[in-house]
mmCIF file with all atom_site columns, C-alpha atoms and ligand atoms in Angstrom:
data_model
loop_
_atom_site.group_PDB
_atom_site.id
_atom_site.type_symbol
_atom_site.label_atom_id
_atom_site.label_alt_id
_atom_site.label_comp_id
_atom_site.label_asym_id
_atom_site.label_entity_id
_atom_site.label_seq_id
_atom_site.pdbx_PDB_ins_code
_atom_site.Cartn_x
_atom_site.Cartn_y
_atom_site.Cartn_z
_atom_site.occupancy
_atom_site.B_iso_or_equiv
_atom_site.pdbx_formal_charge
_atom_site.auth_seq_id
_atom_site.auth_comp_id
_atom_site.auth_asym_id
_atom_site.auth_atom_id
_atom_site.pdbx_PDB_model_num
ATOM   1   C  CA  . MET A 1 1   ? 0.163   -0.480 0.141   1.00 0.00 ? 1384 MET A CA  1
ATOM   2   C  CA  . SER A 1 2   ? 2.458   3.001  1.463   1.00 0.00 ? 1385 SER A CA  1
ATOM   3   C  CA  . ALA A 1 3   ? 5.783   3.405  1.262   1.00 0.00 ? 1386 ALA A CA  1
ATOM   4   C  CA  . HIS A 1 4   ? 7.989   1.476  4.053   1.00 0.00 ? 1387 HIS A CA  1
ATOM   5   C  CA  . CYS A 1 5   ? 10.045  4.258  4.888   1.00 0.00 ? 1388 CYS A CA  1
ATOM   6   C  CA  . PRO A 1 6   ? 12.000  5.496  7.946   1.00 0.00 ? 1389 PRO A CA  1
ATOM   7   C  CA  . HIS A 1 7   ? 9.370   7.811  9.322   1.00 0.00 ? 1390 HIS A CA  1
ATOM   8   C  CA  . ASP A 1 8   ? 6.028   6.584  7.919   1.00 0.00 ? 1391 ASP A CA  1
ATOM   9   C  CA  . CYS A 1 9   ? 2.995   4.989  10.601  1.00 0.00 ? 1392 CYS A CA  1
ATOM   10  C  CA  . ASN A 1 10  ? 0.425   4.347  8.520   1.00 0.00 ? 1393 ASN A CA  1
ATOM   11  C  CA  . PRO A 1 11  ? -2.753  3.457  10.280  1.00 0.00 ? 1394 PRO A CA  1
ATOM   12  C  CA  . THR A 1 12  ? -5.570  2.434  9.006   1.00 0.00 ? 1395 THR A CA  1
ATOM   13  C  CA  . ALA A 1 13  ? -8.754  3.700  7.905   1.00 0.00 ? 1396 ALA A CA  1
ATOM   14  C  CA  . ALA A 1 14  ? -11.465 4.068  10.705  1.00 0.00 ? 1397 ALA A CA  1
ATOM   15  C  CA  . THR A 1 15  ? -14.126 1.984  10.684  1.00 0.00 ? 1398 THR A CA  1
ATOM   16  C  CA  . SER A 1 16  ? -16.142 2.095  14.104  1.00 0.00 ? 1399 SER A CA  1
ATOM   17  C  CA  . ALA A 1 17  ? -16.973 5.771  16.426  1.00 0.00 ? 1400 ALA A CA  1
ATOM   18  C  CA  . ARG A 1 18  ? -13.978 4.250  19.066  1.00 0.00 ? 1401 ARG A CA  1
ATOM   19  C  CA  . TYR A 1 19  ? -11.166 3.684  17.008  1.00 0.00 ? 1402 TYR A CA  1
ATOM   20  C  CA  . ARG A 1 20  ? -12.194 7.089  14.796  1.00 0.00 ? 1403 ARG A CA  1
ATOM   21  C  CA  . ARG A 1 21  ? -11.987 8.868  18.735  1.00 0.00 ? 1404 ARG A CA  1
ATOM   22  C  CA  . VAL A 1 22  ? -8.204  7.287  19.185  1.00 0.00 ? 1405 VAL A CA  1
ATOM   23  C  CA  . LEU A 1 23  ? -7.270  8.720  15.957  1.00 0.00 ? 1406 LEU A CA  1
ATOM   24  C  CA  . TRP A 1 24  ? -8.235  12.063 16.999  1.00 0.00 ? 1407 TRP A CA  1
ATOM   25  C  CA  . ALA A 1 25  ? -7.004  11.693 20.045  1.00 0.00 ? 1408 ALA A CA  1
ATOM   26  C  CA  . ALA A 1 26  ? -3.266  10.210 18.070  1.00 0.00 ? 1409 ALA A CA  1
ATOM   27  C  CA  . LEU A 1 27  ? -4.085  12.881 15.807  1.00 0.00 ? 1410 LEU A CA  1
ATOM   28  C  CA  . TRP A 1 28  ? -3.986  15.828 18.112  1.00 0.00 ? 1411 TRP A CA  1
ATOM   29  C  CA  . ILE A 1 29  ? -1.003  14.798 20.424  1.00 0.00 ? 1412 ILE A CA  1
ATOM   30  C  CA  . ASN A 1 30  ? 1.128   14.482 17.308  1.00 0.00 ? 1413 ASN A CA  1
ATOM   31  C  CA  . ALA A 1 31  ? -0.061  17.974 15.508  1.00 0.00 ? 1414 ALA A CA  1
ATOM   32  C  CA  . LEU A 1 32  ? 0.558   19.145 19.798  1.00 0.00 ? 1415 LEU A CA  1
ATOM   33  C  CA  . MET A 1 33  ? 3.814   17.718 19.564  1.00 0.00 ? 1416 MET A CA  1
ATOM   34  C  CA  . PHE A 1 34  ? 4.838   19.599 16.610  1.00 0.00 ? 1417 PHE A CA  1
ATOM   35  C  CA  . GLY A 1 35  ? 4.373   22.639 18.537  1.00 0.00 ? 1418 GLY A CA  1
ATOM   36  C  CA  . ILE A 1 36  ? 5.655   22.146 21.279  1.00 0.00 ? 1419 ILE A CA  1
ATOM   37  C  CA  . GLU A 1 37  ? 8.692   21.055 18.902  1.00 0.00 ? 1420 GLU A CA  1
ATOM   38  C  CA  . ILE A 1 38  ? 9.452   24.263 16.728  1.00 0.00 ? 1421 ILE A CA  1
ATOM   39  C  CA  . VAL A 1 39  ? 8.323   26.296 19.449  1.00 0.00 ? 1422 VAL A CA  1
ATOM   40  C  CA  . ALA A 1 40  ? 11.131  24.407 21.819  1.00 0.00 ? 1423 ALA A CA  1
ATOM   41  C  CA  . SER A 1 41  ? 13.607  24.045 18.455  1.00 0.00 ? 1424 SER A CA  1
ATOM   42  C  CA  . ALA A 1 42  ? 13.730  28.134 18.607  1.00 0.00 ? 1425 ALA A CA  1
ATOM   43  C  CA  . SER A 1 43  ? 13.749  28.347 22.536  1.00 0.00 ? 1426 SER A CA  1
ATOM   44  C  CA  . ALA A 1 44  ? 16.800  26.219 22.493  1.00 0.00 ? 1427 ALA A CA  1
ATOM   45  C  CA  . GLN A 1 45  ? 18.624  26.887 19.594  1.00 0.00 ? 1428 GLN A CA  1
ATOM   46  C  CA  . SER A 1 46  ? 18.093  22.954 18.630  1.00 0.00 ? 1429 SER A CA  1
ATOM   47  C  CA  . VAL A 1 47  ? 17.817  21.905 15.200  1.00 0.00 ? 1430 VAL A CA  1
ATOM   48  C  CA  . SER A 1 48  ? 17.754  18.410 16.136  1.00 0.00 ? 1431 SER A CA  1
ATOM   49  C  CA  . LEU A 1 49  ? 14.503  19.496 17.636  1.00 0.00 ? 1432 LEU A CA  1
ATOM   50  C  CA  . LEU A 1 50  ? 13.140  20.912 15.011  1.00 0.00 ? 1433 LEU A CA  1
ATOM   51  C  CA  . ALA A 1 51  ? 14.545  17.880 12.639  1.00 0.00 ? 1434 ALA A CA  1
ATOM   52  C  CA  . ASP A 1 52  ? 12.389  15.462 14.867  1.00 0.00 ? 1435 ASP A CA  1
ATOM   53  C  CA  . SER A 1 53  ? 8.587   17.543 14.683  1.00 0.00 ? 1436 SER A CA  1
ATOM   54  C  CA  . ILE A 1 54  ? 8.786   16.201 11.172  1.00 0.00 ? 1437 ILE A CA  1
ATOM   55  C  CA  . ASP A 1 55  ? 8.010   12.833 12.036  1.00 0.00 ? 1438 ASP A CA  1
ATOM   56  C  CA  . PHE A 1 56  ? 4.715   14.764 14.404  1.00 0.00 ? 1439 PHE A CA  1
ATOM   57  C  CA  . PHE A 1 57  ? 3.700   16.737 11.509  1.00 0.00 ? 1440 PHE A CA  1
ATOM   58  C  CA  . ALA A 1 58  ? 4.195   13.206 9.136   1.00 0.00 ? 1441 ALA A CA  1
ATOM   59  C  CA  . ASP A 1 59  ? 2.577   11.288 11.707  1.00 0.00 ? 1442 ASP A CA  1
ATOM   60  C  CA  . ALA A 1 60  ? -0.358  13.828 12.646  1.00 0.00 ? 1443 ALA A CA  1
ATOM   61  C  CA  . GLY A 1 61  ? -0.880  13.747 8.224   1.00 0.00 ? 1444 GLY A CA  1
ATOM   62  C  CA  . ASN A 1 62  ? -1.398  10.358 8.409   1.00 0.00 ? 1445 ASN A CA  1
ATOM   63  C  CA  . TYR A 1 63  ? -3.917  10.274 10.827  1.00 0.00 ? 1446 TYR A CA  1
ATOM   64  C  CA  . ALA A 1 64  ? -5.331  12.633 9.276   1.00 0.00 ? 1447 ALA A CA  1
ATOM   65  C  CA  . ILE A 1 65  ? -5.559  11.039 5.903   1.00 0.00 ? 1448 ILE A CA  1
ATOM   66  C  CA  . SER A 1 66  ? -7.165  7.867  7.814   1.00 0.00 ? 1449 SER A CA  1
ATOM   67  C  CA  . LEU A 1 67  ? -9.792  9.837  9.090   1.00 0.00 ? 1450 LEU A CA  1
ATOM   68  C  CA  . THR A 1 68  ? -11.308 12.371 6.208   1.00 0.00 ? 1451 THR A CA  1
ATOM   69  C  CA  . VAL A 1 69  ? -9.976  10.896 3.011   1.00 0.00 ? 1452 VAL A CA  1
ATOM   70  C  CA  . LEU A 1 70  ? -9.183  7.487  3.555   1.00 0.00 ? 1453 LEU A CA  1
ATOM   71  C  CA  . GLY A 1 71  ? -12.819 6.258  2.573   1.00 0.00 ? 1454 GLY A CA  1
ATOM   72  C  CA  . MET A 1 72  ? -12.344 8.906  0.117   1.00 0.00 ? 1455 MET A CA  1
ATOM   73  C  CA  . ALA A 1 73  ? -11.534 7.971  -4.088  1.00 0.00 ? 1456 ALA A CA  1
ATOM   74  C  CA  . SER A 1 74  ? -7.924  6.778  -4.103  1.00 0.00 ? 1457 SER A CA  1
ATOM   75  C  CA  . VAL A 1 75  ? -7.191  9.879  -6.694  1.00 0.00 ? 1458 VAL A CA  1
ATOM   76  C  CA  . TRP A 1 76  ? -7.647  12.180 -2.887  1.00 0.00 ? 1459 TRP A CA  1
ATOM   77  C  CA  . ARG A 1 77  ? -5.083  10.132 -1.069  1.00 0.00 ? 1460 ARG A CA  1
ATOM   78  C  CA  . SER A 1 78  ? -2.977  10.044 -3.997  1.00 0.00 ? 1461 SER A CA  1
ATOM   79  C  CA  . ARG A 1 79  ? -3.290  13.464 -3.305  1.00 0.00 ? 1462 ARG A CA  1
ATOM   80  C  CA  . ALA A 1 80  ? -3.617  14.317 0.321   1.00 0.00 ? 1463 ALA A CA  1
ATOM   81  C  CA  . ALA A 1 81  ? 0.222   12.265 0.333   1.00 0.00 ? 1464 ALA A CA  1
ATOM   82  C  CA  . VAL A 1 82  ? 1.514   14.424 -2.536  1.00 0.00 ? 1465 VAL A CA  1
ATOM   83  C  CA  . PHE A 1 83  ? 0.474   16.952 -0.079  1.00 0.00 ? 1466 PHE A CA  1
ATOM   84  C  CA  . LYS A 1 84  ? 1.559   15.640 3.067   1.00 0.00 ? 1467 LYS A CA  1
ATOM   85  C  CA  . ALA A 1 85  ? 5.296   14.956 1.648   1.00 0.00 ? 1468 ALA A CA  1
ATOM   86  C  CA  . LEU A 1 86  ? 6.079   18.249 -0.248  1.00 0.00 ? 1469 LEU A CA  1
ATOM   87  C  CA  . THR A 1 87  ? 5.527   19.894 3.682   1.00 0.00 ? 1470 THR A CA  1
ATOM   88  C  CA  . MET A 1 88  ? 7.984   17.280 4.616   1.00 0.00 ? 1471 MET A CA  1
ATOM   89  C  CA  . LEU A 1 89  ? 10.492  17.945 2.152   1.00 0.00 ? 1472 LEU A CA  1
ATOM   90  C  CA  . GLY A 1 90  ? 9.390   21.627 2.437   1.00 0.00 ? 1473 GLY A CA  1
ATOM   91  C  CA  . LEU A 1 91  ? 10.484  21.227 6.556   1.00 0.00 ? 1474 LEU A CA  1
ATOM   92  C  CA  . GLY A 1 92  ? 13.984  18.659 6.106   1.00 0.00 ? 1475 GLY A CA  1
ATOM   93  C  CA  . LEU A 1 93  ? 15.172  21.319 3.218   1.00 0.00 ? 1476 LEU A CA  1
ATOM   94  C  CA  . LEU A 1 94  ? 14.375  24.101 5.871   1.00 0.00 ? 1477 LEU A CA  1
ATOM   95  C  CA  . VAL A 1 95  ? 15.966  22.228 8.792   1.00 0.00 ? 1478 VAL A CA  1
ATOM   96  C  CA  . LEU A 1 96  ? 19.038  20.897 5.890   1.00 0.00 ? 1479 LEU A CA  1
ATOM   97  C  CA  . GLY A 1 97  ? 19.108  25.490 5.964   1.00 0.00 ? 1480 GLY A CA  1
ATOM   98  C  CA  . ARG A 1 98  ? 19.413  26.248 9.291   1.00 0.00 ? 1481 ARG A CA  1
ATOM   99  C  CA  . ALA A 1 99  ? 21.749  23.585 10.273  1.00 0.00 ? 1482 ALA A CA  1
ATOM   100 C  CA  . ALA A 1 100 ? 24.234  25.206 7.911   1.00 0.00 ? 1483 ALA A CA  1
ATOM   101 C  CA  . TRP A 1 101 ? 23.589  28.706 8.968   1.00 0.00 ? 1484 TRP A CA  1
ATOM   102 C  CA  . ALA A 1 102 ? 23.796  27.236 12.268  1.00 0.00 ? 1485 ALA A CA  1
ATOM   103 C  CA  . ALA A 1 103 ? 27.499  25.917 11.855  1.00 0.00 ? 1486 ALA A CA  1
ATOM   104 C  CA  . HIS A 1 104 ? 28.714  28.780 10.914  1.00 0.00 ? 1487 HIS A CA  1
ATOM   105 C  CA  . ALA A 1 105 ? 27.425  31.655 13.445  1.00 0.00 ? 1488 ALA A CA  1
ATOM   106 C  CA  . GLY A 1 106 ? 25.271  29.178 16.109  1.00 0.00 ? 1489 GLY A CA  1
ATOM   107 C  CA  . SER A 1 107 ? 26.289  28.747 19.646  1.00 0.00 ? 1490 SER A CA  1
ATOM   108 C  CA  . ALA A 1 108 ? 25.794  25.338 21.528  1.00 0.00 ? 1491 ALA A CA  1
ATOM   109 C  CA  . PRO A 1 109 ? 21.892  24.662 22.273  1.00 0.00 ? 1492 PRO A CA  1
ATOM   110 C  CA  . GLU A 1 110 ? 20.273  24.093 25.745  1.00 0.00 ? 1493 GLU A CA  1
ATOM   111 C  CA  . PRO A 1 111 ? 21.021  20.388 26.049  1.00 0.00 ? 1494 PRO A CA  1
ATOM   112 C  CA  . ALA A 1 112 ? 18.924  20.499 29.621  1.00 0.00 ? 1495 ALA A CA  1
ATOM   113 C  CA  . MET A 1 113 ? 15.662  21.831 27.076  1.00 0.00 ? 1496 MET A CA  1
ATOM   114 C  CA  . MET A 1 114 ? 16.044  18.998 24.367  1.00 0.00 ? 1497 MET A CA  1
ATOM   115 C  CA  . GLY A 1 115 ? 16.388  16.223 27.106  1.00 0.00 ? 1498 GLY A CA  1
ATOM   116 C  CA  . ALA A 1 116 ? 13.463  17.557 28.708  1.00 0.00 ? 1499 ALA A CA  1
ATOM   117 C  CA  . VAL A 1 117 ? 11.200  17.567 25.015  1.00 0.00 ? 1500 VAL A CA  1
ATOM   118 C  CA  . GLY A 1 118 ? 12.359  14.123 23.734  1.00 0.00 ? 1501 GLY A CA  1
ATOM   119 C  CA  . THR A 1 119 ? 12.350  12.472 26.502  1.00 0.00 ? 1502 THR A CA  1
ATOM   120 C  CA  . LEU A 1 120 ? 8.035   14.233 26.314  1.00 0.00 ? 1503 LEU A CA  1
ATOM   121 C  CA  . ALA A 1 121 ? 8.371   13.257 22.791  1.00 0.00 ? 1504 ALA A CA  1
ATOM   122 C  CA  . LEU A 1 122 ? 8.746   10.357 23.456  1.00 0.00 ? 1505 LEU A CA  1
ATOM   123 C  CA  . LEU A 1 123 ? 6.486   9.392  26.199  1.00 0.00 ? 1506 LEU A CA  1
ATOM   124 C  CA  . ALA A 1 124 ? 3.881   11.171 23.426  1.00 0.00 ? 1507 ALA A CA  1
ATOM   125 C  CA  . ASN A 1 125 ? 5.005   8.194  20.896  1.00 0.00 ? 1508 ASN A CA  1
ATOM   126 C  CA  . LEU A 1 126 ? 4.625   5.761  23.866  1.00 0.00 ? 1509 LEU A CA  1
ATOM   127 C  CA  . GLY A 1 127 ? 0.999   7.338  25.070  1.00 0.00 ? 1510 GLY A CA  1
ATOM   128 C  CA  . VAL A 1 128 ? 0.116   7.098  21.161  1.00 0.00 ? 1511 VAL A CA  1
ATOM   129 C  CA  . ALA A 1 129 ? 1.865   3.502  20.724  1.00 0.00 ? 1512 ALA A CA  1
ATOM   130 C  CA  . ALA A 1 130 ? -0.199  2.498  24.012  1.00 0.00 ? 1513 ALA A CA  1
ATOM   131 C  CA  . LEU A 1 131 ? -4.273  3.660  22.059  1.00 0.00 ? 1514 LEU A CA  1
ATOM   132 C  CA  . LEU A 1 132 ? -3.070  2.011  18.512  1.00 0.00 ? 1515 LEU A CA  1
ATOM   133 C  CA  . TYR A 1 133 ? -3.046  -1.048 20.207  1.00 0.00 ? 1516 TYR A CA  1
ATOM   134 C  CA  . ALA A 1 134 ? -5.555  -1.235 23.001  1.00 0.00 ? 1517 ALA A CA  1
ATOM   135 C  CA  . TYR A 1 135 ? -7.608  -0.483 20.435  1.00 0.00 ? 1518 TYR A CA  1
ATOM   136 C  CA  . ARG A 1 136 ? -6.452  -1.628 17.522  1.00 0.00 ? 1519 ARG A CA  1
ATOM   137 C  CA  . GLU A 1 137 ? -8.952  -2.209 15.319  1.00 0.00 ? 1520 GLU A CA  1
ATOM   138 C  CA  . GLY A 1 138 ? -9.127  -4.386 11.187  1.00 0.00 ? 1521 GLY A CA  1
ATOM   139 C  CA  . ASP A 1 139 ? -5.461  -4.527 10.066  1.00 0.00 ? 1522 ASP A CA  1
ATOM   140 C  CA  . ALA A 1 140 ? -3.588  -2.179 12.751  1.00 0.00 ? 1523 ALA A CA  1
ATOM   141 C  CA  . ASN A 1 141 ? -1.682  -5.537 14.104  1.00 0.00 ? 1524 ASN A CA  1
ATOM   142 C  CA  . MET A 1 142 ? 0.399   -5.099 16.975  1.00 0.00 ? 1525 MET A CA  1
ATOM   143 C  CA  . ARG A 1 143 ? 4.264   -5.029 14.404  1.00 0.00 ? 1526 ARG A CA  1
ATOM   144 C  CA  . SER A 1 144 ? 2.905   -2.201 12.363  1.00 0.00 ? 1527 SER A CA  1
ATOM   145 C  CA  . VAL A 1 145 ? 2.057   -0.189 15.729  1.00 0.00 ? 1528 VAL A CA  1
ATOM   146 C  CA  . TRP A 1 146 ? 5.154   -1.789 17.409  1.00 0.00 ? 1529 TRP A CA  1
ATOM   147 C  CA  . LEU A 1 147 ? 7.334   -0.616 13.517  1.00 0.00 ? 1530 LEU A CA  1
ATOM   148 C  CA  . CYS A 1 148 ? 5.586   2.563  13.881  1.00 0.00 ? 1531 CYS A CA  1
ATOM   149 C  CA  . THR A 1 149 ? 6.462   3.555  17.514  1.00 0.00 ? 1532 THR A CA  1
ATOM   150 C  CA  . ARG A 1 150 ? 10.141  1.637  17.362  1.00 0.00 ? 1533 ARG A CA  1
ATOM   151 C  CA  . ASN A 1 151 ? 10.836  4.390  14.224  1.00 0.00 ? 1534 ASN A CA  1
ATOM   152 C  CA  . ASP A 1 152 ? 9.492   7.077  15.927  1.00 0.00 ? 1535 ASP A CA  1
ATOM   153 C  CA  . ALA A 1 153 ? 11.302  6.312  19.695  1.00 0.00 ? 1536 ALA A CA  1
ATOM   154 C  CA  . ILE A 1 154 ? 15.214  6.039  17.092  1.00 0.00 ? 1537 ILE A CA  1
ATOM   155 C  CA  . GLY A 1 155 ? 13.977  9.508  16.072  1.00 0.00 ? 1538 GLY A CA  1
ATOM   156 C  CA  . ASN A 1 156 ? 13.600  10.881 19.540  1.00 0.00 ? 1539 ASN A CA  1
ATOM   157 C  CA  . GLY A 1 157 ? 16.557  8.911  21.607  1.00 0.00 ? 1540 GLY A CA  1
ATOM   158 C  CA  . ALA A 1 158 ? 18.614  10.156 18.627  1.00 0.00 ? 1541 ALA A CA  1
ATOM   159 C  CA  . VAL A 1 159 ? 17.767  14.420 20.081  1.00 0.00 ? 1542 VAL A CA  1
ATOM   160 C  CA  . LEU A 1 160 ? 18.213  12.676 23.631  1.00 0.00 ? 1543 LEU A CA  1
ATOM   161 C  CA  . LEU A 1 161 ? 21.850  11.714 22.103  1.00 0.00 ? 1544 LEU A CA  1
ATOM   162 C  CA  . ALA A 1 162 ? 22.634  14.932 20.506  1.00 0.00 ? 1545 ALA A CA  1
ATOM   163 C  CA  . ALA A 1 163 ? 20.972  16.734 24.382  1.00 0.00 ? 1546 ALA A CA  1
ATOM   164 C  CA  . LEU A 1 164 ? 23.905  14.369 25.604  1.00 0.00 ? 1547 LEU A CA  1
ATOM   165 C  CA  . GLY A 1 165 ? 26.190  15.017 23.159  1.00 0.00 ? 1548 GLY A CA  1
ATOM   166 C  CA  . VAL A 1 166 ? 26.474  19.181 23.179  1.00 0.00 ? 1549 VAL A CA  1
ATOM   167 C  CA  . LEU A 1 167 ? 26.339  19.136 27.555  1.00 0.00 ? 1550 LEU A CA  1
ATOM   168 C  CA  . GLY A 1 168 ? 29.438  16.795 26.857  1.00 0.00 ? 1551 GLY A CA  1
ATOM   169 C  CA  . THR A 1 169 ? 31.589  18.690 24.586  1.00 0.00 ? 1552 THR A CA  1
ATOM   170 C  CA  . ASP A 1 170 ? 29.498  21.692 25.094  1.00 0.00 ? 1553 ASP A CA  1
ATOM   171 C  CA  . SER A 1 171 ? 29.432  22.747 21.037  1.00 0.00 ? 1554 SER A CA  1
ATOM   172 C  CA  . ARG A 1 172 ? 26.798  22.637 18.860  1.00 0.00 ? 1555 ARG A CA  1
ATOM   173 C  CA  . TRP A 1 173 ? 27.928  20.031 16.673  1.00 0.00 ? 1556 TRP A CA  1
ATOM   174 C  CA  . PRO A 1 174 ? 26.764  17.354 17.779  1.00 0.00 ? 1557 PRO A CA  1
ATOM   175 C  CA  . ASP A 1 175 ? 23.302  18.645 17.454  1.00 0.00 ? 1558 ASP A CA  1
ATOM   176 C  CA  . LEU A 1 176 ? 23.686  19.371 13.838  1.00 0.00 ? 1559 LEU A CA  1
ATOM   177 C  CA  . ALA A 1 177 ? 24.977  16.502 12.921  1.00 0.00 ? 1560 ALA A CA  1
ATOM   178 C  CA  . ILE A 1 178 ? 22.246  14.538 14.147  1.00 0.00 ? 1561 ILE A CA  1
ATOM   179 C  CA  . ALA A 1 179 ? 20.141  17.138 12.904  1.00 0.00 ? 1562 ALA A CA  1
ATOM   180 C  CA  . ALA A 1 180 ? 21.307  16.397 9.541   1.00 0.00 ? 1563 ALA A CA  1
ATOM   181 C  CA  . LEU A 1 181 ? 21.093  13.004 9.827   1.00 0.00 ? 1564 LEU A CA  1
ATOM   182 C  CA  . MET A 1 182 ? 17.105  12.971 10.123  1.00 0.00 ? 1565 MET A CA  1
ATOM   183 C  CA  . ALA A 1 183 ? 16.529  15.755 7.920   1.00 0.00 ? 1566 ALA A CA  1
ATOM   184 C  CA  . ALA A 1 184 ? 18.610  14.182 5.098   1.00 0.00 ? 1567 ALA A CA  1
ATOM   185 C  CA  . LEU A 1 185 ? 15.923  10.726 5.810   1.00 0.00 ? 1568 LEU A CA  1
ATOM   186 C  CA  . ALA A 1 186 ? 13.069  12.663 5.952   1.00 0.00 ? 1569 ALA A CA  1
ATOM   187 C  CA  . VAL A 1 187 ? 13.799  15.270 2.580   1.00 0.00 ? 1570 VAL A CA  1
ATOM   188 C  CA  . SER A 1 188 ? 14.338  10.347 1.616   1.00 0.00 ? 1571 SER A CA  1
ATOM   189 C  CA  . ALA A 1 189 ? 10.868  9.405  3.485   1.00 0.00 ? 1572 ALA A CA  1
ATOM   190 C  CA  . ALA A 1 190 ? 9.491   12.629 1.572   1.00 0.00 ? 1573 ALA A CA  1
ATOM   191 C  CA  . VAL A 1 191 ? 10.860  12.217 -2.324  1.00 0.00 ? 1574 VAL A CA  1
ATOM   192 C  CA  . SER A 1 192 ? 9.840   8.389  -1.456  1.00 0.00 ? 1575 SER A CA  1
ATOM   193 C  CA  . ILE A 1 193 ? 6.064   8.948  -0.341  1.00 0.00 ? 1576 ILE A CA  1
ATOM   194 C  CA  . LEU A 1 194 ? 6.334   11.596 -4.134  1.00 0.00 ? 1577 LEU A CA  1
ATOM   195 C  CA  . ALA A 1 195 ? 7.471   8.575  -5.475  1.00 0.00 ? 1578 ALA A CA  1
ATOM   196 C  CA  . GLN A 1 196 ? 5.009   6.879  -4.489  1.00 0.00 ? 1579 GLN A CA  1
ATOM   197 C  CA  . ALA A 1 197 ? 1.960   9.182  -5.192  1.00 0.00 ? 1580 ALA A CA  1
ATOM   198 C  CA  . ARG A 1 198 ? 3.292   10.240 -8.542  1.00 0.00 ? 1581 ARG A CA  1
ATOM   199 C  CA  . ARG A 1 199 ? 2.684   5.558  -9.655  1.00 0.00 ? 1582 ARG A CA  1
ATOM   200 C  CA  . GLU A 1 200 ? -0.385  5.797  -8.492  1.00 0.00 ? 1583 GLU A CA  1
ATOM   201 C  CA  . LEU A 1 201 ? -1.637  9.138  -9.157  1.00 0.00 ? 1584 LEU A CA  1
ATOM   202 C  CA  . ALA A 1 202 ? -0.364  8.126  -13.152 1.00 0.00 ? 1585 ALA A CA  1
ATOM   203 C  CA  . THR A 1 203 ? -2.122  4.629  -12.797 1.00 0.00 ? 1586 THR A CA  1
ATOM   204 C  CA  . PRO A 1 204 ? -5.485  4.627  -14.615 1.00 0.00 ? 1587 PRO A CA  1
ATOM   205 C  CA  . ALA A 1 205 ? -8.155  3.531  -12.248 1.00 0.00 ? 1588 ALA A CA  1
ATOM   206 C  CA  . PRO A 1 206 ? -10.808 0.607  -13.414 1.00 0.00 ? 1589 PRO A CA  1
ATOM   207 C  CA  . HIS A 1 207 ? -13.255 1.513  -16.495 1.00 0.00 ? 1590 HIS A CA  1
ATOM   208 C  CA  . HIS A 1 208 ? -10.810 4.726  -16.876 1.00 0.00 ? 1591 HIS A CA  1
ATOM   209 C  CA  . HIS A 1 209 ? -9.614  5.578  -19.722 1.00 0.00 ? 1592 HIS A CA  1
ATOM   210 C  CA  . GLN A 1 210 ? -5.021  6.134  -20.175 1.00 0.00 ? 1593 GLN A CA  1
ATOM   211 C  CA  . GLU A 1 211 ? -5.209  10.147 -21.089 1.00 0.00 ? 1594 GLU A CA  1
ATOM   212 C  CA  . THR A 1 212 ? -6.042  9.527  -16.751 1.00 0.00 ? 1595 THR A CA  1
ATOM   213 C  CA  . GLN A 1 213 ? -3.814  12.072 -15.591 1.00 0.00 ? 1596 GLN A CA  1
ATOM   214 C  CA  . ALA A 1 214 ? -3.883  13.727 -12.279 1.00 0.00 ? 1597 ALA A CA  1
HETATM 215 ZN ZN1 . ZN  B 2 .   ? 6.225   8.221  12.905  1.00 0.00 ? 630  ZN  B ZN1 1
#
């Protein structure tokens, strides 16, 4: 179905009212953490926190797609994926740009705030995983919840590692190195989502003529 790239958490379509409530909760937690990490990134002068926020955006986008367009024609699902991937691409390039700028003119970020927000992000992802697992439905099986949570936790762990590195070296370089790595992964995930959506949009739907294009 969907690109199996490092930061892609795809819940199944919401069919029951109970599962829809769980997906809404997951959507709001991810959207809130996206905002918190952007604000914390500016306040702590940490580029890796900004890089970690991309995953919260992508996951919020996946829950929004599951709640709104998943039942619609596949062309809308593909267009929603294109919108999500273009935003991820923009955020990834923004992070790379900020990292390059901070490499020339930045100071060491605040490791305490990085550690606190990285821990909060990890707890948010574990909380969402517990919710999804407890109220799973259809093919939202244990394995997909596990894979998604593991990938999210690796990102949060990378921020905590960057905080430790900043603390240990009193320099910005661990933050910038982790940020660049995470941003590069986000850019590559966005490119593969775009390629997949392009293929889906180029494939004519059943009973349509060959010229069907986006
Ligand atoms: Zn994720």
